[in-house]
Amino acid sequence: MGIVNVTPDSFSDGGRFLDPDVAIAHARSLRAQGADLLDVGGESTRPGAERVAPRVEQQRVLPVVQALASEGLVVSIDTMNASTARAAVAAGARLVNDVSGGLADPDMLDAVAESDADIALGHWRGPSAEMYAHAEYGDVVGEVRAELEERVAAAEAAGIPRSRIVVDPGIGFGKRGVQNWQTLRGLPRLADLGCRVLVGTSRKRFLAETIGVDADLARRDLATAVTSVLAARAGAWAVRVHDVPTTRDALAVARAWEA
Ligand code: PMM
């Protein structure tokens, strides 16, 4: 899954793709580099970020979703707003990627249930502005798993079958440094929920804390490729990355090793 952030303030690429034509060209190049799925988002979820009005979010993302879907590309919409999810699905998005797992907007699960789109439910304990206030765990893997299981049950109760549900452990969301590594180590326990698993480590702070807080993007992309390969080996269905070639290469090397 290649990341297309149509935002002024995402933490590693904010402002680069705010112009729809630039975002569309970027998405096409991610596709050409080997991304099977393009994740279009119009609201930054970086720690401390303020919410964006759905109207503004939709002005950013809908032209991009519409253009990519009309070219036959598989698009996911990264949003916590049901109105944006509905509009993006109408414009051709096939997956609704909600980092809040349907908790931020009480209408989200119904919006997806009414469509034939898939939904990715992220592990989330509160908005970006306050996310580290909730980073208290006894058993991080057990708690992430139990909280995701509740979200899966809520989605099923809303009428979305498990075959259309993807779970995501929400790396960096309400988790500090080592809690992210513990969560990644526990991926096989999430995979046994019986849903596809999506993992997003790309360029995140916990990687920089491991390789060097001043690590530039190229070094963070290499670290991302390593975690993405390990996630794939632990059963992930998809990995969400900014830099597609590095992760594709790493996956090809790992596949050759295993073959
Ligand atoms: N992380 C971010 C945004 N969207 N979606 C999913 N499913 N999983 C993630 O880990 C995730 C996400 C934050 O990263 P960005 O600001 O670099 O896009």
mmCIF file of C-alpha atoms and ligand atoms in Angstrom:
data_model
loop_
_atom_site.group_PDB
_atom_site.id
_atom_site.type_symbol
_atom_site.label_atom_id
_atom_site.label_comp_id
_atom_site.label_asym_id
_atom_site.label_seq_id
_atom_site.Cartn_x
_atom_site.Cartn_y
_atom_site.Cartn_z
ATOM 1 C CA MET A 1 0.000 0.000 0.000
ATOM 2 C CA GLY A 2 1.538 3.281 -1.152
ATOM 3 C CA ILE A 3 0.822 6.431 0.830
ATOM 4 C CA VAL A 4 -0.648 9.514 -0.849
ATOM 5 C CA ASN A 5 -0.969 12.201 1.832
ATOM 6 C CA VAL A 6 -2.886 15.175 0.430
ATOM 7 C CA THR A 7 -2.138 17.225 3.549
ATOM 8 C CA PRO A 8 -0.127 20.309 4.479
ATOM 9 C CA ASP A 9 1.147 18.804 7.745
ATOM 10 C CA SER A 10 1.824 15.029 7.664
ATOM 11 C CA PHE A 11 5.017 14.394 9.527
ATOM 12 C CA SER A 12 7.343 13.235 6.752
ATOM 13 C CA ASP A 13 5.746 14.502 3.546
ATOM 14 C CA GLY A 14 3.305 17.254 4.627
ATOM 15 C CA GLY A 15 2.725 19.832 1.893
ATOM 16 C CA ARG A 16 4.415 17.922 -0.934
ATOM 17 C CA PHE A 17 1.231 16.567 -2.504
ATOM 18 C CA LEU A 18 -1.453 19.120 -1.548
ATOM 19 C CA ASP A 19 -2.030 20.051 -5.205
ATOM 20 C CA PRO A 20 -4.345 17.332 -6.636
ATOM 21 C CA ASP A 21 -2.376 17.050 -9.880
ATOM 22 C CA VAL A 22 0.845 16.508 -7.954
ATOM 23 C CA ALA A 23 -0.868 13.939 -5.692
ATOM 24 C CA ILE A 24 -2.279 12.079 -8.712
ATOM 25 C CA ALA A 25 1.121 12.005 -10.426
ATOM 26 C CA HIS A 26 2.726 10.766 -7.206
ATOM 27 C CA ALA A 27 0.120 7.994 -6.862
ATOM 28 C CA ARG A 28 0.705 6.907 -10.472
ATOM 29 C CA SER A 29 4.402 6.665 -9.815
ATOM 30 C CA LEU A 30 3.819 4.605 -6.643
ATOM 31 C CA ARG A 31 1.674 2.271 -8.744
ATOM 32 C CA ALA A 32 4.399 2.026 -11.397
ATOM 33 C CA GLN A 33 6.882 1.220 -8.621
ATOM 34 C CA GLY A 34 4.733 -1.723 -7.531
ATOM 35 C CA ALA A 35 2.118 -0.529 -5.025
ATOM 36 C CA ASP A 36 -1.035 -2.663 -5.382
ATOM 37 C CA LEU A 37 -3.159 -0.265 -3.352
ATOM 38 C CA LEU A 38 -3.006 3.555 -3.045
ATOM 39 C CA ASP A 39 -4.008 5.035 0.310
ATOM 40 C CA VAL A 40 -5.274 8.600 -0.127
ATOM 41 C CA GLY A 41 -5.594 10.740 3.009
ATOM 42 C CA GLY A 42 -6.505 14.374 3.631
ATOM 43 C CA GLU A 43 -6.064 14.646 7.398
ATOM 44 C CA SER A 44 -2.768 14.247 9.215
ATOM 45 C CA THR A 45 -2.780 11.934 12.222
ATOM 46 C CA ARG A 46 0.689 12.904 13.426
ATOM 47 C CA PRO A 47 0.963 13.125 17.218
ATOM 48 C CA GLY A 48 -0.519 16.427 18.343
ATOM 49 C CA ALA A 49 -2.336 17.084 15.022
ATOM 50 C CA GLU A 50 -5.608 19.032 15.125
ATOM 51 C CA ARG A 51 -8.719 17.682 13.376
ATOM 52 C CA VAL A 52 -9.622 18.915 9.886
ATOM 53 C CA ALA A 53 -13.221 19.756 8.870
ATOM 54 C CA PRO A 54 -14.685 16.957 6.686
ATOM 55 C CA ARG A 55 -15.493 19.555 3.996
ATOM 56 C CA VAL A 56 -11.815 20.529 3.737
ATOM 57 C CA GLU A 57 -10.711 16.883 3.862
ATOM 58 C CA GLN A 58 -13.097 16.036 1.012
ATOM 59 C CA GLN A 59 -11.902 18.965 -1.117
ATOM 60 C CA ARG A 60 -8.408 17.541 -0.807
ATOM 61 C CA VAL A 61 -9.042 13.858 -1.412
ATOM 62 C CA LEU A 62 -12.059 13.460 -3.697
ATOM 63 C CA PRO A 63 -10.463 14.741 -6.938
ATOM 64 C CA VAL A 64 -7.529 12.412 -6.298
ATOM 65 C CA VAL A 65 -9.683 9.345 -5.480
ATOM 66 C CA GLN A 66 -11.906 10.001 -8.495
ATOM 67 C CA ALA A 67 -8.994 10.374 -10.927
ATOM 68 C CA LEU A 68 -7.136 7.283 -9.697
ATOM 69 C CA ALA A 69 -10.211 5.056 -9.514
ATOM 70 C CA SER A 70 -11.258 6.093 -13.034
ATOM 71 C CA GLU A 71 -7.868 4.847 -14.254
ATOM 72 C CA GLY A 72 -8.593 1.454 -12.694
ATOM 73 C CA LEU A 73 -6.214 1.857 -9.740
ATOM 74 C CA VAL A 74 -7.231 0.319 -6.415
ATOM 75 C CA VAL A 75 -7.761 3.140 -3.937
ATOM 76 C CA SER A 76 -8.223 3.208 -0.197
ATOM 77 C CA ILE A 77 -9.415 6.299 1.645
ATOM 78 C CA ASP A 78 -7.612 7.130 4.900
ATOM 79 C CA THR A 79 -10.305 8.890 6.926
ATOM 80 C CA MET A 80 -12.005 8.932 10.313
ATOM 81 C CA ASN A 81 -15.112 10.695 8.912
ATOM 82 C CA ALA A 82 -18.137 8.725 7.696
ATOM 83 C CA SER A 83 -19.144 11.499 5.274
ATOM 84 C CA THR A 84 -15.700 11.378 3.647
ATOM 85 C CA ALA A 85 -15.806 7.574 3.516
ATOM 86 C CA ARG A 86 -19.222 7.662 1.786
ATOM 87 C CA ALA A 87 -18.099 10.272 -0.749
ATOM 88 C CA ALA A 88 -14.811 8.500 -1.449
ATOM 89 C CA VAL A 89 -16.520 5.134 -1.960
ATOM 90 C CA ALA A 90 -18.976 6.837 -4.348
ATOM 91 C CA ALA A 91 -15.897 8.197 -6.174
ATOM 92 C CA GLY A 92 -14.473 4.673 -6.494
ATOM 93 C CA ALA A 93 -12.497 3.869 -3.309
ATOM 94 C CA ARG A 94 -12.600 0.150 -2.474
ATOM 95 C CA LEU A 95 -11.236 0.226 1.097
ATOM 96 C CA VAL A 96 -11.994 2.623 3.952
ATOM 97 C CA ASN A 97 -8.892 2.927 6.131
ATOM 98 C CA ASP A 98 -10.045 4.247 9.523
ATOM 99 C CA VAL A 99 -7.151 4.539 11.970
ATOM 100 C CA SER A 100 -9.701 4.989 14.770
ATOM 101 C CA GLY A 101 -11.340 1.617 14.096
ATOM 102 C CA GLY A 102 -14.728 3.278 13.738
ATOM 103 C CA LEU A 103 -14.486 5.001 17.128
ATOM 104 C CA ALA A 104 -13.993 8.616 15.984
ATOM 105 C CA ASP A 105 -17.269 8.824 14.040
ATOM 106 C CA PRO A 106 -20.254 6.805 15.325
ATOM 107 C CA ASP A 107 -21.667 6.666 11.770
ATOM 108 C CA MET A 108 -18.569 5.094 10.185
ATOM 109 C CA LEU A 109 -19.447 1.397 10.468
ATOM 110 C CA ASP A 110 -22.954 1.977 9.069
ATOM 111 C CA ALA A 111 -21.486 4.015 6.210
ATOM 112 C CA VAL A 112 -19.232 1.125 5.212
ATOM 113 C CA ALA A 113 -21.904 -1.525 5.837
ATOM 114 C CA GLU A 114 -24.177 0.244 3.319
ATOM 115 C CA SER A 115 -21.490 -0.066 0.642
ATOM 116 C CA ASP A 116 -19.520 -3.017 -0.665
ATOM 117 C CA ALA A 117 -16.186 -1.511 0.380
ATOM 118 C CA ASP A 118 -13.746 -3.175 2.758
ATOM 119 C CA ILE A 119 -12.747 -1.518 6.033
ATOM 120 C CA ALA A 120 -9.418 -1.384 7.827
ATOM 121 C CA LEU A 121 -9.881 -0.949 11.578
ATOM 122 C CA GLY A 122 -6.909 0.579 13.356
ATOM 123 C CA HIS A 123 -6.090 0.147 17.049
ATOM 124 C CA TRP A 124 -6.759 3.551 18.581
ATOM 125 C CA ARG A 125 -7.269 4.977 22.039
ATOM 126 C CA GLY A 126 -8.011 8.616 21.269
ATOM 127 C CA PRO A 127 -7.347 11.566 18.997
ATOM 128 C CA SER A 128 -3.841 12.501 17.894
ATOM 129 C CA ALA A 129 -3.875 15.605 20.098
ATOM 130 C CA GLU A 130 -3.921 13.394 23.206
ATOM 131 C CA MET A 131 -2.756 9.967 21.980
ATOM 132 C CA TYR A 132 0.191 9.521 24.320
ATOM 133 C CA ALA A 133 -2.030 10.098 27.349
ATOM 134 C CA HIS A 134 -3.447 6.606 26.655
ATOM 135 C CA ALA A 135 -0.124 4.794 26.166
ATOM 136 C CA GLU A 136 -0.450 2.757 29.378
ATOM 137 C CA TYR A 137 -0.474 -1.012 29.014
ATOM 138 C CA GLY A 138 0.008 -4.062 31.211
ATOM 139 C CA ASP A 139 0.171 -6.513 28.274
ATOM 140 C CA VAL A 140 0.301 -4.444 25.103
ATOM 141 C CA VAL A 141 -0.287 -7.315 22.654
ATOM 142 C CA GLY A 142 -3.159 -8.780 24.675
ATOM 143 C CA GLU A 143 -4.809 -5.366 25.047
ATOM 144 C CA VAL A 144 -4.371 -4.384 21.383
ATOM 145 C CA ARG A 145 -5.774 -7.747 20.343
ATOM 146 C CA ALA A 146 -8.776 -7.537 22.708
ATOM 147 C CA GLU A 147 -9.563 -3.950 21.699
ATOM 148 C CA LEU A 148 -9.344 -4.830 17.974
ATOM 149 C CA GLU A 149 -11.543 -7.861 18.558
ATOM 150 C CA GLU A 150 -14.187 -5.524 20.032
ATOM 151 C CA ARG A 151 -13.981 -3.302 16.950
ATOM 152 C CA VAL A 152 -14.320 -6.333 14.655
ATOM 153 C CA ALA A 153 -17.386 -7.428 16.630
ATOM 154 C CA ALA A 154 -18.867 -3.917 16.303
ATOM 155 C CA ALA A 155 -18.237 -3.931 12.540
ATOM 156 C CA GLU A 156 -19.855 -7.350 12.192
ATOM 157 C CA ALA A 157 -22.823 -6.189 14.267
ATOM 158 C CA ALA A 158 -23.199 -3.249 11.854
ATOM 159 C CA GLY A 159 -23.427 -5.743 8.988
ATOM 160 C CA ILE A 160 -19.872 -5.886 7.623
ATOM 161 C CA PRO A 161 -18.778 -9.505 7.154
ATOM 162 C CA ARG A 162 -15.351 -10.543 8.464
ATOM 163 C CA SER A 163 -14.197 -11.156 4.887
ATOM 164 C CA ARG A 164 -14.400 -7.374 4.326
ATOM 165 C CA ILE A 165 -12.554 -6.457 7.545
ATOM 166 C CA VAL A 166 -8.838 -5.739 7.887
ATOM 167 C CA VAL A 167 -7.230 -5.094 11.281
ATOM 168 C CA ASP A 168 -4.254 -2.822 11.928
ATOM 169 C CA PRO A 169 -2.333 -2.680 15.236
ATOM 170 C CA GLY A 170 -1.932 1.113 14.895
ATOM 171 C CA ILE A 171 1.822 1.371 15.179
ATOM 172 C CA GLY A 172 2.658 4.752 16.768
ATOM 173 C CA PHE A 173 -0.978 5.385 17.760
ATOM 174 C CA GLY A 174 -1.088 5.626 21.544
ATOM 175 C CA LYS A 175 2.105 3.568 21.798
ATOM 176 C CA ARG A 176 5.571 4.680 22.792
ATOM 177 C CA GLY A 177 8.945 3.291 21.637
ATOM 178 C CA VAL A 178 9.228 -0.259 22.910
ATOM 179 C CA GLN A 179 5.449 -0.769 22.973
ATOM 180 C CA ASN A 180 5.558 -0.610 19.160
ATOM 181 C CA TRP A 181 8.213 -3.334 19.004
ATOM 182 C CA GLN A 182 6.232 -5.489 21.438
ATOM 183 C CA THR A 183 3.129 -5.026 19.262
ATOM 184 C CA LEU A 184 5.032 -6.021 16.114
ATOM 185 C CA ARG A 185 6.387 -9.115 17.847
ATOM 186 C CA GLY A 186 2.792 -10.025 18.662
ATOM 187 C CA LEU A 187 1.550 -9.822 15.052
ATOM 188 C CA PRO A 188 0.921 -13.591 14.777
ATOM 189 C CA ARG A 189 -1.556 -13.237 17.663
ATOM 190 C CA LEU A 190 -3.412 -10.534 15.706
ATOM 191 C CA ALA A 191 -3.377 -12.605 12.526
ATOM 192 C CA ASP A 192 -5.292 -15.328 14.363
ATOM 193 C CA LEU A 193 -8.310 -12.990 14.706
ATOM 194 C CA GLY A 194 -9.182 -14.321 11.254
ATOM 195 C CA CYS A 195 -9.019 -10.967 9.436
ATOM 196 C CA ARG A 196 -6.401 -9.676 7.042
ATOM 197 C CA VAL A 197 -3.728 -7.629 8.843
ATOM 198 C CA LEU A 198 -2.374 -4.262 7.674
ATOM 199 C CA VAL A 199 0.795 -2.813 9.225
ATOM 200 C CA GLY A 200 2.093 0.758 8.975
ATOM 201 C CA THR A 201 5.571 1.460 10.290
ATOM 202 C CA SER A 202 6.686 3.836 7.562
ATOM 203 C CA ARG A 203 9.169 6.494 8.740
ATOM 204 C CA LYS A 204 7.658 6.447 12.228
ATOM 205 C CA ARG A 205 9.384 7.887 15.243
ATOM 206 C CA PHE A 206 10.004 4.541 16.959
ATOM 207 C CA LEU A 207 12.195 3.530 13.995
ATOM 208 C CA ALA A 208 14.253 6.698 14.275
ATOM 209 C CA GLU A 209 14.571 6.100 18.016
ATOM 210 C CA THR A 210 16.152 2.743 17.126
ATOM 211 C CA ILE A 211 18.500 3.756 14.281
ATOM 212 C CA GLY A 212 19.216 7.354 15.347
ATOM 213 C CA VAL A 213 16.839 10.225 15.989
ATOM 214 C CA ASP A 214 18.558 12.307 13.305
ATOM 215 C CA ALA A 215 18.167 9.529 10.683
ATOM 216 C CA ASP A 216 17.210 11.034 7.311
ATOM 217 C CA LEU A 217 14.327 9.729 5.201
ATOM 218 C CA ALA A 218 16.487 7.266 3.241
ATOM 219 C CA ARG A 219 17.576 5.592 6.476
ATOM 220 C CA ARG A 220 14.017 5.574 7.815
ATOM 221 C CA ASP A 221 12.847 4.023 4.518
ATOM 222 C CA LEU A 222 15.407 1.253 4.852
ATOM 223 C CA ALA A 223 14.283 0.603 8.437
ATOM 224 C CA THR A 224 10.685 0.614 7.150
ATOM 225 C CA ALA A 225 11.562 -1.992 4.515
ATOM 226 C CA VAL A 226 13.049 -4.276 7.171
ATOM 227 C CA THR A 227 10.015 -4.012 9.479
ATOM 228 C CA SER A 228 7.714 -4.465 6.481
ATOM 229 C CA VAL A 229 9.436 -7.713 5.467
ATOM 230 C CA LEU A 230 9.278 -8.989 9.033
ATOM 231 C CA ALA A 231 5.592 -7.999 9.204
ATOM 232 C CA ALA A 232 4.894 -9.855 5.964
ATOM 233 C CA ARG A 233 6.645 -12.935 7.359
ATOM 234 C CA ALA A 234 4.532 -12.635 10.510
ATOM 235 C CA GLY A 235 1.380 -12.849 8.414
ATOM 236 C CA ALA A 236 0.597 -9.276 7.332
ATOM 237 C CA TRP A 237 -1.593 -8.986 4.247
ATOM 238 C CA ALA A 238 -0.369 -5.479 3.421
ATOM 239 C CA VAL A 239 2.219 -2.948 4.535
ATOM 240 C CA ARG A 240 1.623 0.806 4.257
ATOM 241 C CA VAL A 241 4.721 2.674 3.074
ATOM 242 C CA HIS A 242 5.830 6.028 1.662
ATOM 243 C CA ASP A 243 8.781 4.664 -0.314
ATOM 244 C CA VAL A 244 7.595 1.746 -2.427
ATOM 245 C CA PRO A 245 10.815 0.677 -4.243
ATOM 246 C CA THR A 246 12.830 0.040 -1.067
ATOM 247 C CA THR A 247 10.128 -2.138 0.477
ATOM 248 C CA ARG A 248 9.443 -3.940 -2.829
ATOM 249 C CA ASP A 249 13.146 -4.756 -3.121
ATOM 250 C CA ALA A 250 13.309 -6.000 0.447
ATOM 251 C CA LEU A 251 10.235 -8.196 -0.104
ATOM 252 C CA ALA A 252 11.729 -9.607 -3.330
ATOM 253 C CA VAL A 253 14.974 -10.473 -1.533
ATOM 254 C CA ALA A 254 13.146 -12.140 1.350
ATOM 255 C CA ARG A 255 10.975 -14.083 -1.087
ATOM 256 C CA ALA A 256 14.065 -15.295 -2.993
ATOM 257 C CA TRP A 257 15.666 -16.390 0.302
ATOM 258 C CA GLU A 258 12.586 -18.359 1.249
ATOM 259 C CA ALA A 259 12.087 -19.891 -2.210
HETATM 260 N N1 PMM B 1 -0.426 5.560 10.018
HETATM 261 C C1 PMM B 1 -0.636 6.827 9.624
HETATM 262 C C2 PMM B 1 -1.743 7.158 8.825
HETATM 263 N N2 PMM B 1 -2.621 6.214 8.430
HETATM 264 N N3 PMM B 1 -3.310 3.973 8.402
HETATM 265 C C3 PMM B 1 -3.126 2.707 8.784
HETATM 266 N N4 PMM B 1 -4.017 1.764 8.397
HETATM 267 N N5 PMM B 1 -2.080 2.333 9.577
HETATM 268 C C4 PMM B 1 -1.151 3.223 10.010
HETATM 269 O O1 PMM B 1 -0.212 2.822 10.737
HETATM 270 C C5 PMM B 1 -1.309 4.587 9.625
HETATM 271 C C6 PMM B 1 -2.418 4.916 8.808
HETATM 272 C C7 PMM B 1 0.325 7.897 10.026
HETATM 273 O O2 PMM B 1 1.379 7.996 9.116
HETATM 274 P P1 PMM B 1 1.562 9.147 7.982
HETATM 275 O O3 PMM B 1 1.189 10.473 8.600
HETATM 276 O O4 PMM B 1 2.986 9.081 7.618
HETATM 277 O O5 PMM B 1 0.673 8.817 6.822
#
